[in-house]
Amino acid sequence: YTGSDDGLIHVSADAGQNWSKSGAFPKVPERSFINDIEASRHNENTVFASVDAHKSGDYHPYLFISNDKGRSWKSIVGDLPETTIVWVIKQDYVDENLLFIGTEYGIYFSPNKGINWIQLKSGVPTIPFRDIELHERDNDLVGASFGRGFYVLDDYSALRNISEETINQDAVLFKPRKALQYSQVASNSWSSGGQAYSSKNPPYGAVISYYLKEGFISKAAARRKT
């Protein structure tokens, strides 16, 4: 799959020897361009696309799925806020219904293939994220922002278990990923210039992920309420 200046996706089934045009995107302005294309790893007929019309003064989100290799398209904008340009889309390699998007105002995920979208916060700035990648070995989400560096969500696998049934429970404990024992002492005694860069790693030990329907209230906060 590849995008083109005519606002369509071109499709090749023979490694680029021959190309055909995809079907038109519904309700997309003329002269829009393709921001991203994501071919599904779960179904060879499924492909996702984000379309951008902001250069024509249209800042609406345009996000689509095709289940017939681009011949027809269905919007999966769902409940995304208006004026939210979608730059990039990724599909989880385990759960085909779990999608991630980088937008003009942060990162969102959908547990149900675009019906609903939830913004990832907790330190993620509401600025453009032009690219995101999914690290398969560690189940990490990596986002490249526009001018504010890289952000990493360590072990997003708990999001595979988010559903209407889950969020209606009072409390849910998710399966943790494997915790490794290792020496925390590191030495950079050699001179390697810029190659010596390192960033903060997750804390040593096991990470426990859980969900509380009513949120957590500390003992101090409970005392202030009484």
PDB file of C-alpha atoms in Angstrom:
ATOM      1  CA  TYR A   1       0.000   0.000   0.000  1.00  0.00           C
ATOM      2  CA  THR A   2       1.153   3.553  -0.719  1.00  0.00           C
ATOM      3  CA  GLY A   3      -0.441   6.975  -0.571  1.00  0.00           C
ATOM      4  CA  SER A   4      -0.556   9.368  -3.526  1.00  0.00           C
ATOM      5  CA  ASP A   5      -1.214  13.003  -4.361  1.00  0.00           C
ATOM      6  CA  ASP A   6      -4.722  12.214  -5.600  1.00  0.00           C
ATOM      7  CA  GLY A   7      -5.921  11.460  -2.064  1.00  0.00           C
ATOM      8  CA  LEU A   8      -6.202   7.727  -2.749  1.00  0.00           C
ATOM      9  CA  ILE A   9      -4.217   4.674  -1.735  1.00  0.00           C
ATOM     10  CA  HIS A  10      -2.589   2.585  -4.425  1.00  0.00           C
ATOM     11  CA  VAL A  11      -2.460  -1.168  -3.898  1.00  0.00           C
ATOM     12  CA  SER A  12      -0.065  -3.774  -5.263  1.00  0.00           C
ATOM     13  CA  ALA A  13      -0.532  -7.525  -4.840  1.00  0.00           C
ATOM     14  CA  ASP A  14       2.698  -8.498  -6.637  1.00  0.00           C
ATOM     15  CA  ALA A  15       5.460  -6.705  -4.726  1.00  0.00           C
ATOM     16  CA  GLY A  16       5.121  -3.470  -6.668  1.00  0.00           C
ATOM     17  CA  GLN A  17       5.054  -4.782 -10.226  1.00  0.00           C
ATOM     18  CA  ASN A  18       1.501  -3.556 -10.794  1.00  0.00           C
ATOM     19  CA  TRP A  19      -0.603  -0.983  -8.965  1.00  0.00           C
ATOM     20  CA  SER A  20      -4.325  -0.245  -8.758  1.00  0.00           C
ATOM     21  CA  LYS A  21      -6.224   2.582  -7.101  1.00  0.00           C
ATOM     22  CA  SER A  22      -8.223   1.986  -3.955  1.00  0.00           C
ATOM     23  CA  GLY A  23     -11.795   3.129  -3.492  1.00  0.00           C
ATOM     24  CA  ALA A  24     -12.478   6.733  -2.480  1.00  0.00           C
ATOM     25  CA  PHE A  25     -12.731   7.683   1.178  1.00  0.00           C
ATOM     26  CA  PRO A  26     -16.278   8.717   2.148  1.00  0.00           C
ATOM     27  CA  LYS A  27     -16.925  12.401   2.964  1.00  0.00           C
ATOM     28  CA  VAL A  28     -13.265  13.436   2.621  1.00  0.00           C
ATOM     29  CA  PRO A  29     -12.533  16.833   0.990  1.00  0.00           C
ATOM     30  CA  GLU A  30     -10.717  16.982  -2.322  1.00  0.00           C
ATOM     31  CA  ARG A  31      -6.930  17.432  -2.295  1.00  0.00           C
ATOM     32  CA  SER A  32      -6.620  15.696   1.073  1.00  0.00           C
ATOM     33  CA  PHE A  33      -3.514  13.616   1.588  1.00  0.00           C
ATOM     34  CA  ILE A  34      -2.693  10.339   3.312  1.00  0.00           C
ATOM     35  CA  ASN A  35      -0.900  10.676   6.647  1.00  0.00           C
ATOM     36  CA  ASP A  36      -0.488   6.971   7.375  1.00  0.00           C
ATOM     37  CA  ILE A  37      -1.340   3.467   6.167  1.00  0.00           C
ATOM     38  CA  GLU A  38      -1.318   0.410   8.434  1.00  0.00           C
ATOM     39  CA  ALA A  39      -1.765  -3.068   6.974  1.00  0.00           C
ATOM     40  CA  SER A  40      -3.228  -5.506   9.477  1.00  0.00           C
ATOM     41  CA  ARG A  41      -1.143  -8.475  10.579  1.00  0.00           C
ATOM     42  CA  HIS A  42      -4.310 -10.348  11.555  1.00  0.00           C
ATOM     43  CA  ASN A  43      -6.118 -10.276   8.213  1.00  0.00           C
ATOM     44  CA  GLU A  44      -4.526  -9.767   4.794  1.00  0.00           C
ATOM     45  CA  ASN A  45      -7.652  -7.996   3.555  1.00  0.00           C
ATOM     46  CA  THR A  46      -7.694  -5.381   6.340  1.00  0.00           C
ATOM     47  CA  VAL A  47      -5.924  -2.034   6.139  1.00  0.00           C
ATOM     48  CA  PHE A  48      -6.214   1.223   8.111  1.00  0.00           C
ATOM     49  CA  ALA A  49      -5.623   4.776   6.882  1.00  0.00           C
ATOM     50  CA  SER A  50      -5.528   8.283   8.327  1.00  0.00           C
ATOM     51  CA  VAL A  51      -6.349  11.182   5.984  1.00  0.00           C
ATOM     52  CA  ASP A  52      -5.506  14.870   6.470  1.00  0.00           C
ATOM     53  CA  ALA A  53      -7.296  17.923   5.084  1.00  0.00           C
ATOM     54  CA  HIS A  54      -5.925  20.643   7.377  1.00  0.00           C
ATOM     55  CA  LYS A  55      -4.166  22.457   4.508  1.00  0.00           C
ATOM     56  CA  SER A  56      -7.638  23.195   3.167  1.00  0.00           C
ATOM     57  CA  GLY A  57      -8.759  24.555   6.536  1.00  0.00           C
ATOM     58  CA  ASP A  58     -10.493  21.307   7.576  1.00  0.00           C
ATOM     59  CA  TYR A  59      -9.195  19.999  10.915  1.00  0.00           C
ATOM     60  CA  HIS A  60     -11.685  17.163  11.365  1.00  0.00           C
ATOM     61  CA  PRO A  61     -10.268  13.689  12.089  1.00  0.00           C
ATOM     62  CA  TYR A  62     -10.432  11.272   9.167  1.00  0.00           C
ATOM     63  CA  LEU A  63      -9.668   7.678  10.094  1.00  0.00           C
ATOM     64  CA  PHE A  64     -10.745   4.603   8.139  1.00  0.00           C
ATOM     65  CA  ILE A  65     -10.699   0.814   7.952  1.00  0.00           C
ATOM     66  CA  SER A  66     -11.060  -1.343   4.855  1.00  0.00           C
ATOM     67  CA  ASN A  67     -11.795  -5.068   5.001  1.00  0.00           C
ATOM     68  CA  ASP A  68     -11.418  -5.644   1.257  1.00  0.00           C
ATOM     69  CA  LYS A  69      -7.882  -4.377   0.527  1.00  0.00           C
ATOM     70  CA  GLY A  70      -8.966  -0.780   0.028  1.00  0.00           C
ATOM     71  CA  ARG A  71     -11.884  -1.215  -2.359  1.00  0.00           C
ATOM     72  CA  SER A  72     -14.278   0.274   0.218  1.00  0.00           C
ATOM     73  CA  TRP A  73     -13.719   2.236   3.437  1.00  0.00           C
ATOM     74  CA  LYS A  74     -15.557   2.732   6.733  1.00  0.00           C
ATOM     75  CA  SER A  75     -14.920   5.562   9.201  1.00  0.00           C
ATOM     76  CA  ILE A  76     -13.607   4.566  12.647  1.00  0.00           C
ATOM     77  CA  VAL A  77     -13.406   8.096  14.042  1.00  0.00           C
ATOM     78  CA  GLY A  78     -15.895   7.033  16.715  1.00  0.00           C
ATOM     79  CA  ASP A  79     -16.007   9.550  19.570  1.00  0.00           C
ATOM     80  CA  LEU A  80     -12.705  11.294  18.824  1.00  0.00           C
ATOM     81  CA  PRO A  81     -12.871  15.041  19.592  1.00  0.00           C
ATOM     82  CA  GLU A  82     -13.425  17.374  16.655  1.00  0.00           C
ATOM     83  CA  THR A  83     -10.389  19.172  15.166  1.00  0.00           C
ATOM     84  CA  THR A  84      -8.137  16.247  16.108  1.00  0.00           C
ATOM     85  CA  ILE A  85      -5.846  15.518  13.161  1.00  0.00           C
ATOM     86  CA  VAL A  86      -4.738  11.879  13.117  1.00  0.00           C
ATOM     87  CA  TRP A  87      -1.100  11.482  12.084  1.00  0.00           C
ATOM     88  CA  VAL A  88      -0.435   7.778  12.600  1.00  0.00           C
ATOM     89  CA  ILE A  89      -2.278   4.551  13.461  1.00  0.00           C
ATOM     90  CA  LYS A  90      -1.022   1.196  14.784  1.00  0.00           C
ATOM     91  CA  GLN A  91      -2.803  -2.092  15.439  1.00  0.00           C
ATOM     92  CA  ASP A  92      -1.739  -4.319  18.322  1.00  0.00           C
ATOM     93  CA  TYR A  93      -0.065  -7.487  17.114  1.00  0.00           C
ATOM     94  CA  VAL A  94      -1.962  -9.681  19.658  1.00  0.00           C
ATOM     95  CA  ASP A  95      -5.430  -8.115  19.953  1.00  0.00           C
ATOM     96  CA  GLU A  96      -6.808  -7.079  16.561  1.00  0.00           C
ATOM     97  CA  ASN A  97      -9.374  -4.796  18.234  1.00  0.00           C
ATOM     98  CA  LEU A  98      -6.750  -2.724  20.094  1.00  0.00           C
ATOM     99  CA  LEU A  99      -5.689   0.351  18.104  1.00  0.00           C
ATOM    100  CA  PHE A 100      -3.382   3.269  18.897  1.00  0.00           C
ATOM    101  CA  ILE A 101      -3.225   6.639  17.171  1.00  0.00           C
ATOM    102  CA  GLY A 102      -0.884   9.609  17.347  1.00  0.00           C
ATOM    103  CA  THR A 103      -2.832  12.842  16.922  1.00  0.00           C
ATOM    104  CA  GLU A 104      -2.368  16.597  16.961  1.00  0.00           C
ATOM    105  CA  TYR A 105      -3.267  16.589  20.656  1.00  0.00           C
ATOM    106  CA  GLY A 106      -1.700  13.481  22.145  1.00  0.00           C
ATOM    107  CA  ILE A 107      -2.041   9.702  21.944  1.00  0.00           C
ATOM    108  CA  TYR A 108      -5.299   7.730  22.025  1.00  0.00           C
ATOM    109  CA  PHE A 109      -6.163   4.036  22.141  1.00  0.00           C
ATOM    110  CA  SER A 110      -9.312   2.135  21.222  1.00  0.00           C
ATOM    111  CA  PRO A 111     -10.134  -1.266  22.774  1.00  0.00           C
ATOM    112  CA  ASN A 112     -12.925  -1.915  20.260  1.00  0.00           C
ATOM    113  CA  LYS A 113     -11.500  -1.129  16.815  1.00  0.00           C
ATOM    114  CA  GLY A 114     -12.433   2.530  16.678  1.00  0.00           C
ATOM    115  CA  ILE A 115     -15.881   2.622  18.280  1.00  0.00           C
ATOM    116  CA  ASN A 116     -14.521   4.437  21.329  1.00  0.00           C
ATOM    117  CA  TRP A 117     -11.245   6.319  21.848  1.00  0.00           C
ATOM    118  CA  ILE A 118      -9.513   7.027  25.174  1.00  0.00           C
ATOM    119  CA  GLN A 119      -6.702   9.547  25.564  1.00  0.00           C
ATOM    120  CA  LEU A 120      -3.504   8.418  27.267  1.00  0.00           C
ATOM    121  CA  LYS A 121      -2.518  10.999  29.877  1.00  0.00           C
ATOM    122  CA  SER A 122      -0.398  10.761  33.071  1.00  0.00           C
ATOM    123  CA  GLY A 123       2.496  12.826  31.766  1.00  0.00           C
ATOM    124  CA  VAL A 124       1.846  12.695  28.030  1.00  0.00           C
ATOM    125  CA  PRO A 125       1.636  16.294  26.752  1.00  0.00           C
ATOM    126  CA  THR A 126      -1.260  17.341  24.522  1.00  0.00           C
ATOM    127  CA  ILE A 127       0.986  18.081  21.549  1.00  0.00           C
ATOM    128  CA  PRO A 128       1.384  16.437  18.128  1.00  0.00           C
ATOM    129  CA  PHE A 129       2.660  12.864  18.047  1.00  0.00           C
ATOM    130  CA  ARG A 130       3.740  12.301  14.467  1.00  0.00           C
ATOM    131  CA  ASP A 131       4.857   8.690  14.890  1.00  0.00           C
ATOM    132  CA  ILE A 132       4.272   5.776  17.264  1.00  0.00           C
ATOM    133  CA  GLU A 133       5.734   2.278  17.372  1.00  0.00           C
ATOM    134  CA  LEU A 134       4.826  -0.896  19.283  1.00  0.00           C
ATOM    135  CA  HIS A 135       7.763  -2.803  20.783  1.00  0.00           C
ATOM    136  CA  GLU A 136       6.714  -6.439  20.506  1.00  0.00           C
ATOM    137  CA  ARG A 137       9.221  -8.017  22.880  1.00  0.00           C
ATOM    138  CA  ASP A 138       8.390  -5.760  25.835  1.00  0.00           C
ATOM    139  CA  ASN A 139       4.857  -4.665  24.836  1.00  0.00           C
ATOM    140  CA  ASP A 140       5.932  -1.028  25.048  1.00  0.00           C
ATOM    141  CA  LEU A 141       4.333   1.888  23.223  1.00  0.00           C
ATOM    142  CA  VAL A 142       6.838   4.485  21.950  1.00  0.00           C
ATOM    143  CA  GLY A 143       5.628   7.883  20.793  1.00  0.00           C
ATOM    144  CA  ALA A 144       7.671  10.513  18.925  1.00  0.00           C
ATOM    145  CA  SER A 145       6.365  13.993  19.682  1.00  0.00           C
ATOM    146  CA  PHE A 146       6.743  17.199  17.695  1.00  0.00           C
ATOM    147  CA  GLY A 147       9.518  19.014  19.561  1.00  0.00           C
ATOM    148  CA  ARG A 148       9.202  17.365  22.985  1.00  0.00           C
ATOM    149  CA  GLY A 149      11.173  14.154  22.515  1.00  0.00           C
ATOM    150  CA  PHE A 150      10.114  10.538  22.920  1.00  0.00           C
ATOM    151  CA  TYR A 151       7.651   9.043  25.389  1.00  0.00           C
ATOM    152  CA  VAL A 152       7.385   5.367  26.365  1.00  0.00           C
ATOM    153  CA  LEU A 153       4.433   3.551  27.934  1.00  0.00           C
ATOM    154  CA  ASP A 154       5.991   0.507  29.588  1.00  0.00           C
ATOM    155  CA  ASP A 155       3.980  -2.697  29.091  1.00  0.00           C
ATOM    156  CA  TYR A 156       0.661  -1.659  27.598  1.00  0.00           C
ATOM    157  CA  SER A 157      -0.534  -5.317  27.612  1.00  0.00           C
ATOM    158  CA  ALA A 158      -3.127  -4.532  30.309  1.00  0.00           C
ATOM    159  CA  LEU A 159      -5.019  -2.517  27.677  1.00  0.00           C
ATOM    160  CA  ARG A 160      -5.812  -5.788  25.893  1.00  0.00           C
ATOM    161  CA  ASN A 161      -8.122  -6.614  28.789  1.00  0.00           C
ATOM    162  CA  ILE A 162     -10.070  -3.344  28.783  1.00  0.00           C
ATOM    163  CA  SER A 163     -13.730  -3.948  27.976  1.00  0.00           C
ATOM    164  CA  GLU A 164     -17.163  -2.785  29.092  1.00  0.00           C
ATOM    165  CA  GLU A 165     -17.285  -5.770  31.443  1.00  0.00           C
ATOM    166  CA  THR A 166     -13.894  -4.869  32.921  1.00  0.00           C
ATOM    167  CA  ILE A 167     -14.618  -1.210  33.626  1.00  0.00           C
ATOM    168  CA  ASN A 168     -17.909  -2.116  35.339  1.00  0.00           C
ATOM    169  CA  GLN A 169     -16.104  -4.237  37.937  1.00  0.00           C
ATOM    170  CA  ASP A 170     -15.120  -2.625  41.236  1.00  0.00           C
ATOM    171  CA  ALA A 171     -11.496  -3.770  40.936  1.00  0.00           C
ATOM    172  CA  VAL A 172      -9.406  -5.713  38.419  1.00  0.00           C
ATOM    173  CA  LEU A 173      -5.844  -7.021  38.798  1.00  0.00           C
ATOM    174  CA  PHE A 174      -4.098  -7.533  35.467  1.00  0.00           C
ATOM    175  CA  LYS A 175      -1.507 -10.200  34.769  1.00  0.00           C
ATOM    176  CA  PRO A 176       1.981  -8.677  35.266  1.00  0.00           C
ATOM    177  CA  ARG A 177       4.776  -9.176  32.781  1.00  0.00           C
ATOM    178  CA  LYS A 178       7.828 -11.192  33.760  1.00  0.00           C
ATOM    179  CA  ALA A 179      10.033  -9.424  36.333  1.00  0.00           C
ATOM    180  CA  LEU A 180      13.778  -9.898  35.829  1.00  0.00           C
ATOM    181  CA  GLN A 181      16.499  -9.921  38.461  1.00  0.00           C
ATOM    182  CA  TYR A 182      19.634  -8.097  37.386  1.00  0.00           C
ATOM    183  CA  SER A 183      22.539  -6.065  38.720  1.00  0.00           C
ATOM    184  CA  GLN A 184      21.569  -2.420  39.086  1.00  0.00           C
ATOM    185  CA  VAL A 185      25.210  -1.273  39.017  1.00  0.00           C
ATOM    186  CA  ALA A 186      26.286   0.095  35.634  1.00  0.00           C
ATOM    187  CA  SER A 187      29.593   1.580  34.593  1.00  0.00           C
ATOM    188  CA  ASN A 188      30.363   3.968  31.733  1.00  0.00           C
ATOM    189  CA  SER A 189      34.046   4.447  32.400  1.00  0.00           C
ATOM    190  CA  TRP A 190      35.063   4.491  28.738  1.00  0.00           C
ATOM    191  CA  SER A 191      34.947   7.554  26.541  1.00  0.00           C
ATOM    192  CA  SER A 192      32.297   7.115  23.861  1.00  0.00           C
ATOM    193  CA  GLY A 193      31.081  10.659  23.321  1.00  0.00           C
ATOM    194  CA  GLY A 194      27.420  10.952  22.396  1.00  0.00           C
ATOM    195  CA  GLN A 195      27.046   7.167  22.392  1.00  0.00           C
ATOM    196  CA  ALA A 196      26.949   7.210  26.207  1.00  0.00           C
ATOM    197  CA  TYR A 197      23.365   8.560  26.205  1.00  0.00           C
ATOM    198  CA  SER A 198      20.935   6.769  28.504  1.00  0.00           C
ATOM    199  CA  SER A 199      17.453   7.504  29.789  1.00  0.00           C
ATOM    200  CA  LYS A 200      15.572   6.583  32.932  1.00  0.00           C
ATOM    201  CA  ASN A 201      14.471   2.939  33.067  1.00  0.00           C
ATOM    202  CA  PRO A 202      11.421   1.553  34.888  1.00  0.00           C
ATOM    203  CA  PRO A 203      11.972   0.976  38.626  1.00  0.00           C
ATOM    204  CA  TYR A 204      13.596  -2.301  39.677  1.00  0.00           C
ATOM    205  CA  GLY A 205      11.121  -5.055  40.527  1.00  0.00           C
ATOM    206  CA  ALA A 206       7.722  -6.245  39.340  1.00  0.00           C
ATOM    207  CA  VAL A 207       5.161  -3.774  37.990  1.00  0.00           C
ATOM    208  CA  ILE A 208       1.582  -4.439  39.122  1.00  0.00           C
ATOM    209  CA  SER A 209      -1.210  -3.047  36.935  1.00  0.00           C
ATOM    210  CA  TYR A 210      -4.733  -2.737  38.310  1.00  0.00           C
ATOM    211  CA  TYR A 211      -8.017  -0.923  37.762  1.00  0.00           C
ATOM    212  CA  LEU A 212     -10.261   0.601  40.442  1.00  0.00           C
ATOM    213  CA  LYS A 213     -13.695   1.712  39.323  1.00  0.00           C
ATOM    214  CA  GLU A 214     -14.020   4.482  41.900  1.00  0.00           C
ATOM    215  CA  GLY A 215     -10.343   5.422  41.931  1.00  0.00           C
ATOM    216  CA  PHE A 216      -7.973   5.273  44.894  1.00  0.00           C
ATOM    217  CA  ILE A 217      -8.557   7.342  48.032  1.00  0.00           C
ATOM    218  CA  SER A 218      -5.658   7.497  50.476  1.00  0.00           C
ATOM    219  CA  LYS A 219      -6.213   7.325  54.236  1.00  0.00           C
ATOM    220  CA  ALA A 220      -5.225  10.998  54.518  1.00  0.00           C
ATOM    221  CA  ALA A 221      -7.781  11.991  51.874  1.00  0.00           C
ATOM    222  CA  ALA A 222     -10.454   9.917  53.593  1.00  0.00           C
ATOM    223  CA  ARG A 223      -9.755  11.655  56.910  1.00  0.00           C
ATOM    224  CA  ARG A 224     -10.108  15.090  55.280  1.00  0.00           C
ATOM    225  CA  LYS A 225     -13.524  14.099  53.957  1.00  0.00           C
ATOM    226  CA  THR A 226     -14.833  13.154  57.425  1.00  0.00           C
TER     227      THR A 226
END
